Structures are given as C-alpha cells and as structure tokens.
Short mmCIF file of C-alpha atoms in Angstrom, two decimals:
data_model
loop_
_atom_site.label_atom_id
_atom_site.label_comp_id
_atom_site.label_asym_id
_atom_site.label_seq_id
_atom_site.Cartn_x
_atom_site.Cartn_y
_atom_site.Cartn_z
CA MET A 237 55.85 -60.02 -58.76
CA GLY A 238 58.68 -62.76 -59.00
CA TYR A 239 58.77 -66.18 -60.10
CA SER A 240 60.09 -69.90 -60.07
CA LEU A 241 62.27 -72.01 -61.74
CA GLU A 242 64.44 -75.20 -62.07
CA VAL A 243 67.97 -74.68 -61.55
CA TYR A 244 70.89 -77.07 -62.51
CA ASP A 245 74.62 -77.36 -61.92
CA HIS A 246 75.45 -76.02 -65.18
CA ASN A 247 73.45 -72.94 -65.16
CA PHE A 248 73.33 -71.97 -61.26
CA GLU A 249 76.01 -69.06 -61.92
CA GLU A 250 73.84 -67.42 -64.66
CA GLU A 251 70.32 -68.30 -62.94
CA VAL A 252 71.06 -67.33 -59.47
CA LEU A 253 74.56 -65.82 -58.93
CA GLU A 254 74.43 -63.13 -61.97
CA LYS A 255 71.04 -62.44 -61.24
CA SER A 256 71.06 -61.86 -57.50
CA ARG A 257 72.75 -58.71 -58.48
CA GLN A 258 69.49 -57.46 -60.14
CA THR A 259 66.88 -59.04 -57.55
CA PRO A 260 67.29 -61.34 -54.39
CA VAL A 261 67.08 -65.07 -55.24
CA ILE A 262 65.96 -67.49 -52.70
CA VAL A 263 67.45 -70.93 -53.40
CA ASP A 264 65.42 -74.19 -52.20
CA PHE A 265 67.63 -77.20 -52.16
CA TYR A 266 65.23 -79.93 -52.18
CA ALA A 267 64.45 -83.60 -53.12
CA THR A 268 61.43 -84.99 -54.41
CA TRP A 269 61.47 -87.81 -51.76
CA CYS A 270 61.81 -85.52 -48.64
CA GLY A 271 58.59 -85.00 -47.07
CA PRO A 272 59.44 -81.51 -45.33
CA CYS A 273 60.60 -80.24 -48.78
CA GLN A 274 57.07 -80.96 -50.02
CA MET A 275 55.44 -79.12 -46.94
CA LEU A 276 57.85 -76.28 -47.82
CA ALA A 277 57.24 -75.95 -51.67
CA PRO A 278 53.72 -74.38 -51.65
CA ILE A 279 55.09 -71.43 -49.23
CA LEU A 280 58.01 -70.79 -51.49
CA LYS A 281 55.49 -70.80 -54.61
CA GLN A 282 53.13 -68.27 -52.67
CA VAL A 283 56.69 -66.29 -52.06
CA ALA A 284 57.83 -66.03 -55.60
CA GLN A 285 54.10 -64.88 -57.04
CA GLU A 286 54.07 -62.23 -54.32
CA TYR A 287 57.52 -61.13 -53.69
CA ASP A 288 59.86 -59.04 -55.75
CA CYS A 289 62.40 -61.93 -56.06
CA VAL A 290 63.53 -65.21 -57.57
CA VAL A 291 62.78 -68.73 -55.97
CA ALA A 292 65.20 -71.27 -57.51
CA LYS A 293 64.54 -74.72 -56.95
CA VAL A 294 67.59 -77.25 -56.88
CA ASN A 295 67.43 -80.76 -56.90
CA THR A 296 69.93 -82.11 -54.75
CA ASP A 297 70.08 -85.66 -56.23
CA GLU A 298 70.15 -84.61 -59.99
CA ASN A 299 72.34 -81.89 -58.99
CA PRO A 300 75.27 -82.81 -56.63
CA TYR A 301 77.86 -80.18 -57.48
CA ILE A 302 76.23 -76.93 -55.94
CA PRO A 303 74.90 -78.30 -52.81
CA GLN A 304 78.34 -79.70 -52.17
CA ALA A 305 79.76 -76.35 -52.79
CA TYR A 306 77.64 -74.39 -50.44
CA GLY A 307 77.84 -77.03 -47.64
CA VAL A 308 74.05 -78.32 -48.18
CA GLN A 309 73.88 -81.34 -45.82
CA GLY A 310 70.28 -81.67 -44.78
CA ILE A 311 66.97 -80.75 -46.79
CA PRO A 312 65.18 -78.82 -47.32
CA ASP A 313 67.94 -75.79 -47.16
CA VAL A 314 67.38 -72.46 -48.15
CA LYS A 315 69.50 -69.83 -49.07
CA ILE A 316 69.11 -66.34 -49.97
CA PHE A 317 71.42 -64.61 -52.45
CA ARG A 318 71.96 -61.06 -52.94
CA ASP A 319 74.94 -59.80 -55.15
CA GLY A 320 76.22 -63.06 -55.56
CA GLU A 321 76.52 -63.98 -51.98
CA VAL A 322 74.61 -65.85 -49.31
CA ILE A 323 73.09 -63.11 -47.09
CA ASP A 324 70.74 -65.61 -44.88
CA GLY A 325 68.87 -68.63 -45.17
CA PHE A 326 67.57 -72.02 -43.13
CA VAL A 327 67.35 -75.45 -42.55
CA GLY A 328 63.92 -77.06 -42.49
CA VAL A 329 60.34 -76.08 -42.69
CA LEU A 330 60.02 -72.40 -41.56
CA PRO A 331 56.42 -71.11 -40.32
CA GLU A 332 55.10 -68.87 -42.91
CA PRO A 333 55.09 -65.66 -40.55
CA GLU A 334 58.81 -66.59 -39.45
CA LEU A 335 59.36 -66.83 -43.12
CA ARG A 336 58.00 -63.57 -44.22
CA ASN A 337 59.70 -61.94 -41.30
CA LEU A 338 63.01 -63.29 -42.56
CA LEU A 339 62.14 -61.85 -45.84
CA ALA A 340 61.36 -58.48 -44.53
CA LYS A 341 64.97 -58.49 -42.53
CA CYS A 342 66.72 -59.37 -45.81
CA GLN A 343 64.69 -56.25 -47.66
CA ILE A 344 62.87 -58.49 -49.89
CA ARG A 345 59.34 -56.59 -50.19
CA SER A 346 55.91 -57.80 -51.51
CA ASP A 347 52.95 -55.99 -53.08
CA LEU A 348 51.50 -56.56 -49.73
CA ASP A 349 54.43 -54.64 -47.91
CA ASP A 350 53.90 -51.63 -50.51
CA ARG A 351 50.16 -51.32 -49.68
CA MET A 352 50.20 -51.68 -46.06
CA ASP A 353 53.26 -48.79 -45.98
CA ALA A 354 50.10 -46.71 -47.87
CA VAL A 355 47.99 -47.92 -44.96
CA LYS A 356 50.52 -46.55 -42.49
CA GLN A 357 50.66 -43.19 -44.42
CA ALA A 358 47.04 -42.70 -44.35
CA MET A 359 46.95 -43.36 -40.55
CA ASP A 360 49.94 -41.19 -39.66
CA SER A 361 48.01 -38.49 -41.64
CA GLY A 362 44.78 -38.74 -39.68
CA ASP A 363 42.79 -40.10 -42.69
CA SER A 364 40.91 -42.85 -41.23
CA GLU A 365 38.63 -43.27 -43.76
CA ALA A 366 41.39 -44.05 -46.43
CA ALA A 367 43.21 -45.97 -44.22
CA GLU A 368 39.94 -48.29 -43.26
CA SER A 369 39.16 -48.57 -47.09
CA GLN A 370 42.73 -49.83 -47.80
CA LEU A 371 42.68 -52.38 -45.05
CA LEU A 372 39.48 -53.82 -45.92
CA ALA A 373 40.88 -53.87 -49.55
CA LEU A 374 43.71 -55.72 -48.46
CA CYS A 375 41.70 -58.09 -45.94
CA GLU A 376 39.66 -59.32 -48.98
CA ALA A 377 42.62 -59.50 -51.63
CA TYR A 378 44.22 -61.69 -49.17
CA PRO A 379 41.67 -63.74 -47.03
CA ASP A 380 44.29 -66.24 -46.00
CA ARG A 381 46.49 -63.95 -44.07
CA PRO A 382 45.45 -63.73 -40.27
CA GLN A 383 47.92 -61.15 -39.48
CA LEU A 384 46.07 -58.65 -41.82
CA PHE A 385 42.41 -59.21 -39.76
CA LEU A 386 44.60 -58.52 -36.53
CA ASP A 387 45.88 -55.32 -38.15
CA ALA A 388 42.56 -54.34 -39.10
CA ALA A 389 41.42 -55.12 -35.75
CA LYS A 390 43.88 -53.13 -34.15
CA PHE A 391 42.82 -50.09 -36.30
CA TYR A 392 39.22 -50.45 -35.15
CA VAL A 393 40.11 -50.38 -31.53
CA ALA A 394 42.35 -47.20 -31.85
CA ILE A 395 39.57 -45.48 -33.26
CA GLY A 396 37.02 -46.82 -31.01
CA GLU A 397 35.02 -49.28 -33.34
CA PHE A 398 35.11 -52.36 -30.73
CA GLU A 399 32.27 -54.29 -32.66
CA LYS A 400 34.25 -53.79 -35.78
CA ALA A 401 37.45 -54.97 -34.26
CA GLU A 402 35.78 -58.18 -32.73
CA ALA A 403 34.46 -59.01 -36.16
CA ARG A 404 37.62 -58.73 -37.71
CA LEU A 405 39.21 -61.00 -34.73
CA ALA A 406 36.45 -63.68 -35.59
CA GLU A 407 37.84 -63.82 -38.98
CA VAL A 408 41.32 -65.44 -37.63
CA PRO A 409 40.86 -69.23 -37.88
CA ALA A 410 40.58 -70.56 -34.21
CA SER A 411 42.86 -73.56 -35.24
CA ASP A 412 45.42 -71.22 -35.92
CA ARG A 413 47.25 -71.41 -32.64
CA GLN A 414 50.14 -69.31 -33.65
CA TYR A 415 47.83 -66.31 -33.76
CA ALA A 416 46.02 -66.85 -30.86
CA PRO A 417 48.23 -64.92 -28.45
CA GLN A 418 47.94 -61.97 -31.00
CA VAL A 419 44.08 -62.09 -30.79
CA GLU A 420 44.05 -62.29 -26.85
CA ALA A 421 46.46 -59.49 -26.90
CA VAL A 422 44.13 -57.36 -29.17
CA ARG A 423 41.03 -58.14 -27.05
CA ALA A 424 42.97 -56.86 -23.91
CA LEU A 425 43.67 -53.50 -26.32
CA ILE A 426 39.90 -53.13 -26.24
CA THR A 427 39.71 -53.60 -22.65
CA PHE A 428 42.70 -51.18 -22.33
CA LYS A 429 40.92 -48.38 -24.54
CA ARG A 430 37.53 -48.98 -22.85
CA GLN A 431 39.44 -48.21 -19.46
CA CYS A 432 41.39 -45.61 -20.63
CA ASP A 433 38.14 -43.76 -21.79
CA ARG A 434 36.28 -44.60 -18.51
CA PRO A 435 38.44 -45.03 -15.52
CA VAL A 436 37.11 -47.82 -12.86
CA GLY A 437 37.26 -45.73 -9.90
CA GLU A 438 38.59 -42.58 -7.99
CA SER A 439 41.87 -44.16 -5.97
CA GLU A 440 45.26 -43.36 -6.97
CA LEU A 441 45.51 -46.95 -8.25
CA ASP A 442 42.68 -46.55 -10.48
CA ARG A 443 43.87 -43.53 -11.82
CA GLU A 444 47.44 -45.32 -12.68
CA PHE A 445 46.06 -47.88 -13.99
CA SER A 446 43.83 -46.12 -16.45
CA ARG A 447 47.00 -43.81 -17.27
CA ALA A 448 48.55 -47.18 -18.30
CA CYS A 449 46.04 -48.40 -20.19
CA CYS A 450 45.97 -45.00 -21.97
CA LEU A 451 49.80 -45.41 -22.58
CA THR A 452 49.22 -48.57 -23.81
CA VAL A 453 46.47 -47.68 -26.65
CA SER A 454 48.84 -44.67 -27.84
CA GLY A 455 51.42 -47.14 -28.24
CA ASN A 456 54.04 -46.05 -25.41
CA TYR A 457 54.48 -49.60 -24.32
CA LYS A 458 57.73 -48.76 -22.07
CA GLU A 459 56.06 -46.46 -19.76
CA ALA A 460 52.76 -48.79 -19.88
CA LEU A 461 54.61 -51.72 -18.69
CA GLU A 462 56.65 -49.67 -16.15
CA THR A 463 53.19 -48.60 -15.00
CA PHE A 464 51.49 -52.06 -14.87
CA ILE A 465 55.01 -53.60 -13.00
CA ASP A 466 54.99 -50.98 -10.34
CA LEU A 467 51.29 -51.58 -9.41
CA VAL A 468 51.98 -55.46 -9.30
CA GLY A 469 54.67 -54.57 -6.64
CA ARG A 470 52.20 -51.98 -4.73
CA ASP A 471 49.25 -54.25 -4.65
CA ARG A 472 49.41 -57.72 -6.31
CA GLY A 473 45.71 -58.09 -5.89
CA TYR A 474 44.44 -54.95 -7.72
CA GLN A 475 41.80 -55.61 -10.10
CA ASN A 476 41.88 -59.58 -9.81
CA ASP A 477 45.65 -59.26 -10.66
CA GLY A 478 44.87 -56.99 -13.48
CA ALA A 479 48.13 -55.37 -13.80
CA ARG A 480 50.01 -58.68 -14.16
CA LYS A 481 47.83 -59.48 -16.77
CA ALA A 482 47.91 -56.32 -18.64
CA ALA A 483 51.47 -56.41 -18.67
CA ILE A 484 51.37 -60.02 -20.01
CA ALA A 485 49.01 -58.89 -22.81
CA ILE A 486 51.36 -56.31 -23.85
CA PHE A 487 54.24 -58.97 -24.05
CA ASN A 488 51.74 -60.83 -26.24
CA LEU A 489 51.22 -57.65 -28.47
CA LEU A 490 54.93 -57.05 -29.05
CA GLY A 491 55.99 -60.84 -29.51
CA ASN A 492 58.33 -62.83 -27.48
CA ASP A 493 61.47 -61.51 -29.68
CA HIS A 494 60.71 -57.80 -28.79
CA PRO A 495 63.33 -56.16 -26.48
CA LEU A 496 60.73 -54.55 -24.35
CA THR A 497 59.15 -57.90 -23.82
CA GLN A 498 62.72 -59.23 -22.77
CA GLU A 499 63.32 -56.74 -20.67
CA TYR A 500 60.12 -55.88 -18.56
CA ARG A 501 59.28 -59.80 -18.46
CA ARG A 502 62.14 -60.01 -16.22
CA GLN A 503 61.39 -56.88 -14.32
CA LEU A 504 57.49 -58.44 -13.85
CA THR A 505 59.18 -61.82 -12.44
CA MET A 506 61.17 -59.69 -10.01
CA ALA A 507 58.07 -57.76 -8.87
CA LEU A 508 55.96 -61.00 -8.21
CA TYR A 509 58.84 -62.77 -6.08
#
C-alpha cells in the first residue's frame, strides 16, 4: 500500500510537503541513539506496509533544520502531514492500537480497513456465511491482530455460536493486557446472549434483567445501561451484584473514551452511593 523512506533537510519539501498533497505522509523524527525511537520503528514500518500513506524518517542529528522548523524538542516526534500541513501527531511511543485509532481519525486507511468494511456490509445484509468466511480469512492473514479475533468472537456471539466465540477468544494472547478487558467483555456478551435467550426467572427484576441483556446483544447499549443501573438502585444484591457487573462489562466493551461509558459510569456511581 505505502512505503517508507529517509528524508533530509534538502528534500523535505519535495518528499513530504508536496507528496502530502497526494497522500498522507507520516514523519518520524528520530535518532539512532534513542531507545524509544527503536521501539517505535517496527510499528511504523508495519504501518508503511499496510496503509495508504508514506512514512518519512528524519534523523534529527543529521538534519537539524527541519526539526527546528517544526518545533521538535523530544523524540520520537511523529507528525502527520496532509496537503502540506501538520494535521496531527504525538511524541513518544504510542501503543499500536492507539496509533491505529489515530490513523483512523486522520482518515488514513489500510487494506484491512477496506476488508473489514466488506465484513460489515455482509453482516448488515444478513449474509452470515460471507461475513464468517471473510472474518476467518482476515484472522489468518493478520494473526498478530488480537482485535480481529475479538471481532470474530463478537460475530459468533451474535449468531449464537458460543463455542466458536470462546475459541476465537482463546487466540488472544493472555500476556497482552491491553486486550484483557475486551476479552472479559466478550465473555460477558456470551452470558448476556444466554440470559436473553433463557431468562433466569419469572419476577419483574428477572424480566428487566433479561430485557437489558437482549438490548446489550442487539447493540442498544444506552437503554441497556439505563436498565442495569436502575436495577442496581432497586436491588443491589440481585443476581449477586449482577446488574453492576453487567454495566461494567458494557463499559469494557465500549472502552473508557466512549461517551456512553463516561456518562453512565457517573450514573452508576450515583446509584451505588
């Protein structure tokens, strides 16, 4: 898709500013003695191979003018250029998932993005067989992407194939702690799906809990959270604190930065105290 190259003071305008009018250019200001720079380098190399962009590397020791012109003080300093201007960036080593989120925010796409769009289209059209085939092909093509295995597990939960969902979750490295909350959230989705299909009892609380589980499985997280938090306020001990645990599982599923997580985490705290 893209490529990586070394850029110098004398050709920065041509290789970065002019080229960024055709495709995004990610500029990595680095030095050979910089440990964090060496940690970031293979991640950016992978980005250059997968994304529709250029990764331009500028050695700050050998090229002092351009770093000074762009206010580079600490390294690694990564700046993303489009149409001759800096549109975003970061200093230090950004974890790979956060870097990919940043690229998505900057509308820099990869082959994986295009193929995931095809999966979503198949799912939206109700073609589960095509969606499953495409997801499994992606898991095979990108075995180093835990998020793909999580997406595949969520797909299997949605169609009620719980054993296959657990098998996909087992392929997420246990040592990769950044994905642990999502793994637990998908396992919670399995519980939600089971309790949606088979309510645990006949009481009003049981019916409300089951309804919230169904809302979660269908993706109506807002109403699900409202219902779970209402249950917390009505009976904290219901299902061994199950409503609170269910709300937290949704927060993990959405991520800490999601607006619903931020809004309803406060409401959950109020319901508890």
